[in-house]
Coordinates of C-alpha atoms in Angstrom, one line a residue:
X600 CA 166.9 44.8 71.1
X601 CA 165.5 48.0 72.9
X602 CA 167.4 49.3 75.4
X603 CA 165.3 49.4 78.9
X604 CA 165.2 51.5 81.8
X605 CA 167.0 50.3 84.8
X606 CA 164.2 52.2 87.4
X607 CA 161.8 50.3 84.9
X608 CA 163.5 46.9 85.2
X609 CA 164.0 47.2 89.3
X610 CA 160.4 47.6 89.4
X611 CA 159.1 45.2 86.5
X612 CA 161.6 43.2 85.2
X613 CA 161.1 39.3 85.1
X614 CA 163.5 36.4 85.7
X615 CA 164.8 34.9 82.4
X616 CA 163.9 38.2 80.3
X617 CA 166.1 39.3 77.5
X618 CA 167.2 42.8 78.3
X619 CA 169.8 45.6 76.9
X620 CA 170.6 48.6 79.2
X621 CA 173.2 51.2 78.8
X622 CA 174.6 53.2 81.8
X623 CA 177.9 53.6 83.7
X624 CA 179.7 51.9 86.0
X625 CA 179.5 52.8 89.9
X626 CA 181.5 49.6 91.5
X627 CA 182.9 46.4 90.6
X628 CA 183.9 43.3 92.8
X629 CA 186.4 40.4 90.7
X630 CA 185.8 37.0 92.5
X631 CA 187.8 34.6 91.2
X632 CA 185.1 32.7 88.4
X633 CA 183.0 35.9 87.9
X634 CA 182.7 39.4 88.7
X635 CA 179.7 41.6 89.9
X636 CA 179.3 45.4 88.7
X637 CA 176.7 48.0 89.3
X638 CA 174.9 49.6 86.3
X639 CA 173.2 52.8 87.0
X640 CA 171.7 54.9 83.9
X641 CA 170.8 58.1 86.2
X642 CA 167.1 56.4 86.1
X643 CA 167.1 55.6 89.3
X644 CA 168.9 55.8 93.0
X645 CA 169.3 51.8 92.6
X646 CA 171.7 49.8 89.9
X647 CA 171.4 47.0 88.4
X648 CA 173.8 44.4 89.5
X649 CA 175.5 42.4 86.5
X650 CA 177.0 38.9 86.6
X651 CA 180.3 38.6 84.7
X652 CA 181.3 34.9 84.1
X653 CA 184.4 34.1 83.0
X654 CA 183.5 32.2 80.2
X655 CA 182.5 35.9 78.0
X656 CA 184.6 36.4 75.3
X657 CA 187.6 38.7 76.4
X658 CA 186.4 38.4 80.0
X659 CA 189.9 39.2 81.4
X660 CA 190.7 42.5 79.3
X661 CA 186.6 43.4 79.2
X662 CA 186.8 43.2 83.3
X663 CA 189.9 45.5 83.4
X664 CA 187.8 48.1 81.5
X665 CA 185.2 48.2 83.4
X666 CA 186.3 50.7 86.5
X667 CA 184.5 53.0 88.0
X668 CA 183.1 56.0 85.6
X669 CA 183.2 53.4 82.6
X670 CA 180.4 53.5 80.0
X671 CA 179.0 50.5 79.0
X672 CA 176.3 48.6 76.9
X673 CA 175.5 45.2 78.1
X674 CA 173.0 42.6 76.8
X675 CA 171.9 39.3 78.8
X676 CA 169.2 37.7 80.7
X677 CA 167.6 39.0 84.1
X678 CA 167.9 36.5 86.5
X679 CA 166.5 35.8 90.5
X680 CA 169.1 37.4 92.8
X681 CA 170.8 35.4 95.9
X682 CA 172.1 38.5 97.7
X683 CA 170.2 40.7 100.1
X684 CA 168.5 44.1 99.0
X685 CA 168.0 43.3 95.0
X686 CA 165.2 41.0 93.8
X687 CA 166.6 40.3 90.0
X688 CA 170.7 40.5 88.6
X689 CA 171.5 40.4 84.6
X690 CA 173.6 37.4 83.7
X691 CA 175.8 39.7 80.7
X692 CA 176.3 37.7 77.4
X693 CA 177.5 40.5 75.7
X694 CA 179.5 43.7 76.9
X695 CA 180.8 47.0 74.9
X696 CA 182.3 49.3 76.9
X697 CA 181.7 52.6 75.3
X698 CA 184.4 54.5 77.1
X699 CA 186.9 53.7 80.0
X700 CA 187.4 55.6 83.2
X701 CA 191.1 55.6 84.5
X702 CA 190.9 55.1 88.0
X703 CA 193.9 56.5 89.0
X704 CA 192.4 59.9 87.9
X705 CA 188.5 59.7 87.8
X706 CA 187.2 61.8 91.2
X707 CA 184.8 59.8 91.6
X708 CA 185.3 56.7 94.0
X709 CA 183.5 54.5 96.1
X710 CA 183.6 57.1 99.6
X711 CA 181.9 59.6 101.1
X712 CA 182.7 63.4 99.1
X713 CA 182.1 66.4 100.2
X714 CA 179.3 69.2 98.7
X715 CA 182.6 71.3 98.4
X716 CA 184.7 68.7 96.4
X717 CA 181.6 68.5 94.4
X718 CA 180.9 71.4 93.2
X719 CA 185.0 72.2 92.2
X720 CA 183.9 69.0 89.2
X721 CA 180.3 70.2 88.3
X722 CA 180.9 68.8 85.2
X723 CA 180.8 64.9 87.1
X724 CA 179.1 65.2 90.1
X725 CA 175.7 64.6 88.8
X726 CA 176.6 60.6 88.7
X727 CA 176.7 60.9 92.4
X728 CA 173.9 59.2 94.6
X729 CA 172.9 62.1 96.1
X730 CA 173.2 64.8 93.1
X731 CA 171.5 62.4 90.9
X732 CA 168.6 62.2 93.6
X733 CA 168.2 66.0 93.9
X734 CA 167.8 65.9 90.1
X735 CA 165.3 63.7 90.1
X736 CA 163.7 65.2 92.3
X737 CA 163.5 68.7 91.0
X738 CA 162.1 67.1 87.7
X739 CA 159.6 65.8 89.7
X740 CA 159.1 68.9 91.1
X741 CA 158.8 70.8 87.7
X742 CA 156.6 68.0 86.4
X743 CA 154.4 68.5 89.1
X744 CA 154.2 72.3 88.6
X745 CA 153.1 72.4 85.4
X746 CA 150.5 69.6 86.1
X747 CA 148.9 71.4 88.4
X748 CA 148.3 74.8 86.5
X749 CA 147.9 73.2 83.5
X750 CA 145.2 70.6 85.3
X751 CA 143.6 74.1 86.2
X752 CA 143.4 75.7 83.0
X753 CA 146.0 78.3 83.5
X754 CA 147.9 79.4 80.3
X755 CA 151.7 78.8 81.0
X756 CA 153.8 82.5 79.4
X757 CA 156.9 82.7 78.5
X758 CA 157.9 86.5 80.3
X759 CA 160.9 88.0 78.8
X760 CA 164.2 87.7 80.0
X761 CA 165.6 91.1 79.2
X762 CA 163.7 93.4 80.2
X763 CA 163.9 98.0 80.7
X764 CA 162.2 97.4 84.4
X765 CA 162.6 96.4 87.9
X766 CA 159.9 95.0 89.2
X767 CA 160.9 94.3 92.8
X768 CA 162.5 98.2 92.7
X769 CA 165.6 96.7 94.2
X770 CA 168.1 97.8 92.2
X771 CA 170.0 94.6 91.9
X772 CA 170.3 94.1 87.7
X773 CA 172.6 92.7 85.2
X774 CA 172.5 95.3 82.7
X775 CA 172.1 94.3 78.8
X776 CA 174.3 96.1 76.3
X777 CA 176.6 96.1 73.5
X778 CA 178.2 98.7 74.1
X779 CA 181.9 98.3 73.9
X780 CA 182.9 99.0 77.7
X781 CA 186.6 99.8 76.8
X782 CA 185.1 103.4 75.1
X783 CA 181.2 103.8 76.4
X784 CA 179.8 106.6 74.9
X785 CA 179.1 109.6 76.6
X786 CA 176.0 112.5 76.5
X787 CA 176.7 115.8 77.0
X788 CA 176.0 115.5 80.7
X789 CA 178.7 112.4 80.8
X790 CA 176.4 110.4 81.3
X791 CA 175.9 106.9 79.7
X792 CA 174.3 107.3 75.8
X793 CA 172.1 104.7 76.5
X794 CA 170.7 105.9 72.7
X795 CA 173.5 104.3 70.7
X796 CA 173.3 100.8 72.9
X797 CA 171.2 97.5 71.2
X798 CA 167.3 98.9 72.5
X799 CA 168.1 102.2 72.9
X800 CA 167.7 102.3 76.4
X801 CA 168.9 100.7 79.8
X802 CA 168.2 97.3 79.8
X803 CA 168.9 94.7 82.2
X804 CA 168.3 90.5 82.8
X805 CA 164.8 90.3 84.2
X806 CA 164.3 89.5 88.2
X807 CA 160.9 89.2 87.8
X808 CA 158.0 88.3 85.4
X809 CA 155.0 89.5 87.9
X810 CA 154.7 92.9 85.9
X811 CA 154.5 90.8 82.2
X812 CA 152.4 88.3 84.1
X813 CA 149.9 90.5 84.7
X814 CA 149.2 91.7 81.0
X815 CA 148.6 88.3 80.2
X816 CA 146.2 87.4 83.3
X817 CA 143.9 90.6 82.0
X818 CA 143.4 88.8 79.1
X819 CA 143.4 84.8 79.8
X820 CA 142.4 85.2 83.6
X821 CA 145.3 82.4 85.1
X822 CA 148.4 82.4 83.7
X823 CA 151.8 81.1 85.1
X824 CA 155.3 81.7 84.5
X825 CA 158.0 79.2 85.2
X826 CA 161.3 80.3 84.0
X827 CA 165.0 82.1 85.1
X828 CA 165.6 84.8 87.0
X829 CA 168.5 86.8 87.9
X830 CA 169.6 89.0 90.6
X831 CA 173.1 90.8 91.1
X832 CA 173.4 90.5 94.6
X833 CA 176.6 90.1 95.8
X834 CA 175.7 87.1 98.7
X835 CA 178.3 84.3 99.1
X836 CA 175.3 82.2 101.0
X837 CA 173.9 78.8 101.0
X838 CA 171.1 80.2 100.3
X839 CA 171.2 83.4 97.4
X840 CA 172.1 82.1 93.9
X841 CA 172.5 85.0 90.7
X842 CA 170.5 83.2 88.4
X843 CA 167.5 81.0 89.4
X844 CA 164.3 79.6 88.6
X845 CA 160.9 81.3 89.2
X846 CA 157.0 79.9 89.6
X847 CA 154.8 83.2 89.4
X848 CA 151.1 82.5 89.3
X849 CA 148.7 85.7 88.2
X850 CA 145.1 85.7 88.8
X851 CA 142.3 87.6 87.6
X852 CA 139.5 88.4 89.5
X853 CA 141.3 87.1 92.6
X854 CA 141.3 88.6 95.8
X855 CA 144.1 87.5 98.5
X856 CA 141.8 84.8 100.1
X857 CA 141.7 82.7 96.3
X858 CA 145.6 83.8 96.0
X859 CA 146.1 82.0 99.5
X860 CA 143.7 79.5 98.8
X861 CA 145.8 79.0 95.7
X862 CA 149.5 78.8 97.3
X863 CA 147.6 76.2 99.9
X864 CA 147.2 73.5 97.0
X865 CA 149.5 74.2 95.4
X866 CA 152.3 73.3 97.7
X867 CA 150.4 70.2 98.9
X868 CA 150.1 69.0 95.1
X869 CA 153.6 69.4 94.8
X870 CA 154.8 67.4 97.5
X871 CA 152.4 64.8 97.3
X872 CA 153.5 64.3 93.6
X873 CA 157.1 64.1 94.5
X874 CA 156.4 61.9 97.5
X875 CA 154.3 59.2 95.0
X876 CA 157.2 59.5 92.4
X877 CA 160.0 59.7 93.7
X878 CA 159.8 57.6 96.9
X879 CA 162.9 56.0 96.9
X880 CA 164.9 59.7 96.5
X881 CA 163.0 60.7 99.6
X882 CA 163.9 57.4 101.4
X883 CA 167.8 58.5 100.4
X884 CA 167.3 62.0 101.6
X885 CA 165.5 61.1 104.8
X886 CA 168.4 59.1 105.8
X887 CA 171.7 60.5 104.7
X888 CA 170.5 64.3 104.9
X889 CA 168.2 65.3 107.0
X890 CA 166.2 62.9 109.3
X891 CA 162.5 64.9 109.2
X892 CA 162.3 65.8 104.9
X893 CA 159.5 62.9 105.1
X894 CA 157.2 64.4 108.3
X895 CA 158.2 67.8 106.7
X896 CA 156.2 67.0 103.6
X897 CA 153.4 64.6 105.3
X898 CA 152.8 67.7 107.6
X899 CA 152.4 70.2 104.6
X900 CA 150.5 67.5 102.8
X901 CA 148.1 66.7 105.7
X902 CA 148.0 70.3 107.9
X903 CA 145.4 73.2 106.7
X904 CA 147.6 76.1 107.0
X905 CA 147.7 78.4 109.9
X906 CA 146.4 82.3 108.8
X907 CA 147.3 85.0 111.2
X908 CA 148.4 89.1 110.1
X909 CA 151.7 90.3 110.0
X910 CA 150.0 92.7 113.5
X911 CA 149.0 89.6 115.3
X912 CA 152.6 87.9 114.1
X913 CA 154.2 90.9 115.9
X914 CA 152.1 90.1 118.8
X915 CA 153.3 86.8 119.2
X916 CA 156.8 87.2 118.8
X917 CA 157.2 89.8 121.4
X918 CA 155.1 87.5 123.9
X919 CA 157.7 84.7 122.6
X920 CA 159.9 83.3 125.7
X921 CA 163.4 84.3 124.1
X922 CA 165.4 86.7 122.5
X923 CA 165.9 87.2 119.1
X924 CA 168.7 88.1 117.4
X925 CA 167.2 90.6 115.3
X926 CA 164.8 93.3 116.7
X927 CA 160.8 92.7 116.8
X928 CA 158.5 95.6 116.1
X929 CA 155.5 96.8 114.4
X930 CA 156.6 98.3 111.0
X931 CA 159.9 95.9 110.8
X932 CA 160.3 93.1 108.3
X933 CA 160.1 89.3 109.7
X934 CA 163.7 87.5 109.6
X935 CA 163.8 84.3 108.9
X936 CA 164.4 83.5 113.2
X937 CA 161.2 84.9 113.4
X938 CA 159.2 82.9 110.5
X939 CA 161.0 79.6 111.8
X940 CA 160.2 80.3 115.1
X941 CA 156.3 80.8 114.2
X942 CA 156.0 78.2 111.6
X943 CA 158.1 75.4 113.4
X944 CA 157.7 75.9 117.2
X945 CA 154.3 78.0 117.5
X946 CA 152.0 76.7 114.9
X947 CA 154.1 73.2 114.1
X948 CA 152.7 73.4 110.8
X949 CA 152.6 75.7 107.6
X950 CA 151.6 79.4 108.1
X951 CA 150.6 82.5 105.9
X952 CA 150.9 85.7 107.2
X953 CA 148.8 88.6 105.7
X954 CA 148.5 92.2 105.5
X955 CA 152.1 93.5 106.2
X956 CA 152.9 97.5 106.8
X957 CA 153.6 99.3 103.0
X958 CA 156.8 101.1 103.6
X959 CA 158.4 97.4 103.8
X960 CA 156.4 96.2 100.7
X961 CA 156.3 96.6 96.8
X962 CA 154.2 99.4 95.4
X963 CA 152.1 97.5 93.3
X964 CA 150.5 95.7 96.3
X965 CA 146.9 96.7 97.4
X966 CA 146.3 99.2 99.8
X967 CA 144.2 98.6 102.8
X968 CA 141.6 100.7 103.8
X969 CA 143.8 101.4 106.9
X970 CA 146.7 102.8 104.6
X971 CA 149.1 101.5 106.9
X972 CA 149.2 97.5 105.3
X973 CA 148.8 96.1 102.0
X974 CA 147.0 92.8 100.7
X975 CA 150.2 91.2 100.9
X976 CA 151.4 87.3 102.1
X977 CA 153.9 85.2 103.2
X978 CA 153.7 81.5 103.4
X979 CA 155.9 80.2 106.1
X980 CA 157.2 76.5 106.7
X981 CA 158.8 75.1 109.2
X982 CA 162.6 74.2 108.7
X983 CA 162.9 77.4 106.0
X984 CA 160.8 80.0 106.4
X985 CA 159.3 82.2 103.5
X986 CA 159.0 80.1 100.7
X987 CA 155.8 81.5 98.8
X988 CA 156.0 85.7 98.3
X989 CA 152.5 87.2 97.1
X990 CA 149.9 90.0 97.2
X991 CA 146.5 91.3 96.1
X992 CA 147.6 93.6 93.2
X993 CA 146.9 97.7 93.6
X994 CA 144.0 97.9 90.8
X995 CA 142.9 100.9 91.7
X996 CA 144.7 103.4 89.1
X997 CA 144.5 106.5 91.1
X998 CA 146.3 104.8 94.4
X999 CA 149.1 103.4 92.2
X1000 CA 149.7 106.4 90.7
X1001 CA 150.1 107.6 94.3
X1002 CA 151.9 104.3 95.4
X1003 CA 154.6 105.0 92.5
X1004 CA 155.0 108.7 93.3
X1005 CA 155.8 107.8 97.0
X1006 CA 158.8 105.9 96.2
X1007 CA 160.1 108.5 93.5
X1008 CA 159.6 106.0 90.6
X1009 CA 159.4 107.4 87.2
X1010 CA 155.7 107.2 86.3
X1011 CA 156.6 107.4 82.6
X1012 CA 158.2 104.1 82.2
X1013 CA 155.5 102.3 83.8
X1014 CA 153.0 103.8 81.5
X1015 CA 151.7 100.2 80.1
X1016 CA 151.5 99.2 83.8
X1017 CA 149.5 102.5 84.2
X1018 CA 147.4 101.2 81.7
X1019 CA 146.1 98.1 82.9
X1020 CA 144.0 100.1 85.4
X1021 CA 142.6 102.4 82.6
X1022 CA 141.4 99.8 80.6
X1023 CA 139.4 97.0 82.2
X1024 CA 141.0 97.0 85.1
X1025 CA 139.8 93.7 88.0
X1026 CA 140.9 92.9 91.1
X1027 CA 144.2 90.3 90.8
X1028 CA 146.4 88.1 92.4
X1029 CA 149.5 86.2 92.3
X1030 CA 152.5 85.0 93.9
X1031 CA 155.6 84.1 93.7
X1032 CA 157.8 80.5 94.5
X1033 CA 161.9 80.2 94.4
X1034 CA 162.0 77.0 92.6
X1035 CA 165.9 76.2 94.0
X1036 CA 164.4 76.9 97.4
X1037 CA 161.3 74.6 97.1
X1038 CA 163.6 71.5 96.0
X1039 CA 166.3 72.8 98.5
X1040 CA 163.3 72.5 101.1
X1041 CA 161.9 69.1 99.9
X1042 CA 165.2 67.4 99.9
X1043 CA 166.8 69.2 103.3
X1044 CA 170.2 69.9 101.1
X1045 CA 172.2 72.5 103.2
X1046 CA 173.3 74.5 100.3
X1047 CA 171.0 76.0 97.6
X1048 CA 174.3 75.4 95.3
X1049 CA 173.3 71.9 95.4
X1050 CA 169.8 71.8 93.7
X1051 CA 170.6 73.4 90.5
X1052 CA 172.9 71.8 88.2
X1053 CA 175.1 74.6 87.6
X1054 CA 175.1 77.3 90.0
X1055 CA 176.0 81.1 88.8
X1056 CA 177.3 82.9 92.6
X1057 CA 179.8 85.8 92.7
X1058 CA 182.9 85.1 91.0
X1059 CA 181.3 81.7 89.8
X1060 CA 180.0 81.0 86.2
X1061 CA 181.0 77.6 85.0
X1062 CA 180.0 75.5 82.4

């Protein structure tokens, strides 16, 4: 018989149906005829009760089995449920258990357990209500992604993960090498022999697959990237992680109003997908996590987002009745106070903010005719702050060779880059979405640790 869905059953399943699911114990209750156990096969937030009478084969030895944790495969016949919340229960007629659980040593009870206590078994925590809603959820959210580009005719890439260049110039790279570290080889200067290592040259885990992106948007015109990323940065926060997941749209002729235009639907799709399919994880989340996740993701659905510069932002925040914690002026990046505060409590809906000043922005953004801002934006929400990073790219060849000598970048090593303005160069956007962060925003979860199944942070690669 084939073995069914329990999310598929809860929804369609029929009294007096023959039925097979496979899946692992979560509780069990021993009445004195029968017992009752929950089935859940990570399909769903809901099990399946079963109905254990005492006249199976074994019952007493199959029922001391069957703890918490336990694997099973159970065969029977769905029938109408008496108790509250549950519209169908399987009557078993035939049970294998596939592996016990002991419970004097499985973690994993029937109680409340911390994110902490979670994340010390990483290798368990998944069977967890909430865990195993955040990862349905980020499918959804992947699912979604690729739906909507690919609904659009972009061309998903695949940009390399080792890679000789830093894109966001922040110096923040896990270097690439083979080089045996107990005697690195030395030039004459004593420096590193970079010569003798695997490419021949520095190379590092990619933060970044903008710069690739855009070779393959001046030839397919939309393109996407959805892949890791990785970042040395030495922050023990809830919300930096050193290897994560990146959405980076790149558009040919596109100016920043299509790029925006873009992020817009984009985030709507996304949470309107997740909201259709995963209803019930959103229920879960909007009770036992954070009480607004629902209005949070009806207001980006429903809201046209607000569209104000990064001068008339500055504005606003120094006519704001408070103090900040961090300083407000022309010229100085936004904090995350000051996004929240204009997102949640000024505009009470979504916001980008355009056009911010160039020293505190990448050199490959476009320069205004001002020469004070670039084509740059920022999408702010409420409860987060930045979650969409993205620019008009500089495809004018003569001002990014004058960008990249500004910031003393070697000119060389960017000759490819270089080239894309030489040889058919168009006007371009694109932008870039923290995956971790989007579901970490959907779901309200505290800690971005939470949202990825196994989360690399300093002193912290397991599994």
């Amino acid at each position: 018989m084939t073995i069914r869905r329990i999310a598929d059953l809860l929804k369609t399943g029929q009294p007096d149906e023959s039925v097979n699911i496979q899946g692992w114990v979560r509780t069990k209750r021993e009445l004195k005829e029968f017992s009752f156990v929950e089935i859940n096969d990570g399909s769903s937030l809901a099990g399946l009760q079963v109905v254990l009478n005492q006249d199976l084969p074994n019952y007493s030895e199959m029922v001391r089995q069957l703890n918490t944790g336990a694997s099973v495969e159970i065969a029977g016949t769905l029938v109408a449920s008496l108790g509250k919340g549950q519209r169908i229960e399987l009557k078993a007629e035939t049970v294998v258990v596939y592996g016990e659980a002991d419970p004097e040593t499985y973690p994993l009870q029937k109680k409340r357990h911390s994110f902490e206590f979670l994340r010390t078994i990483g290798h368990l925590r998944s069977r967890t209500n909430t865990l195993g809603a955040v990862f349905r959820v980020r499918n959804a959210c992947a699912t979604a992604i690729h739906q909507f580009f690919q609904e659009r005719g972009f061309l998903w890439v695949h940009t390399p993960l080792i890679t000789a260049s830093d894109c966001e110039g922040a110096g923040e790279l896990f270097t690439v090498t083979t080089l045996n570290l107990k005697q690195v080889p030395l030039t004459d200067a004593k420096d590193i022999d970079y010569s003798q290592d695997f490419f021949g040259k520095p190379a590092y885990l990619t933060v970044s697959g903008q710069l690739e992106a855009e070779i393959m948007a001046l030839a397919f015109t939309n393109v996407y990237t959805f892949g890791p990323t990785f970042r040395a940065e030495n922050s023990n926060t809830s919300r930096h992680l050193a290897e994560f997941w990146m959405v980076e749209p790149e558009m040919a002729f596109c100016a920043l109003d299509g790029n925006m235009d873009l992020a817009e639907a984009f985030l709507k799709y996304v949470f309107k997908y997740v909201l259709d399919h995963c209803s019930d994880d959103m229920e879960f989340f909007q009770q036992r996590i954070e009480s607004s996740v629902l209005e949070t993701a009806e207001n980006i659905i429903n809201s046209e987002f607000g569209r104000i510069t990064y001068t008339e932002a500055i504005a606003l925040l120094e006519k704001a009745d408070r103090t900040f914690e961090y300083p407000v002026s022309w010229g100085l990046d936004l904090q995350s106070e000051h996004e929240r505060y204009l997102a949640e409590e000024l505009f009470k809906k979504p916001l980008i903010v355009t056009d911010y000043p160039t020293e505190i922005k990448a050199f490959y953004m476009r320069l205004n005719d001002d020469e004070k801002t670039v084509r740059a934006m920022d999408v702010l929400a409420p409860r987060i702050g930045e979650i969409i990073g993205g620019s008009q790219r500089e495809e004018r060849l003569d001002v990014l060779q004058r960008r990249i000598r500004a910031q003393n970048m070697p000119e060389e090593d960017l000759w490819w880059y270089l080239d894309l303005r030489r040889y058919g160069t168009v006007p371009h956007s694109g932008f870039g979405l923290g995956f971790e962060r989007l579901v970490q925003f959907m779901t309200g979860m505290q800690n971005i640790r939470d949202v990825i199944p196994f989360p690399r942070t300093p002193l912290s690669a397991d599994f």
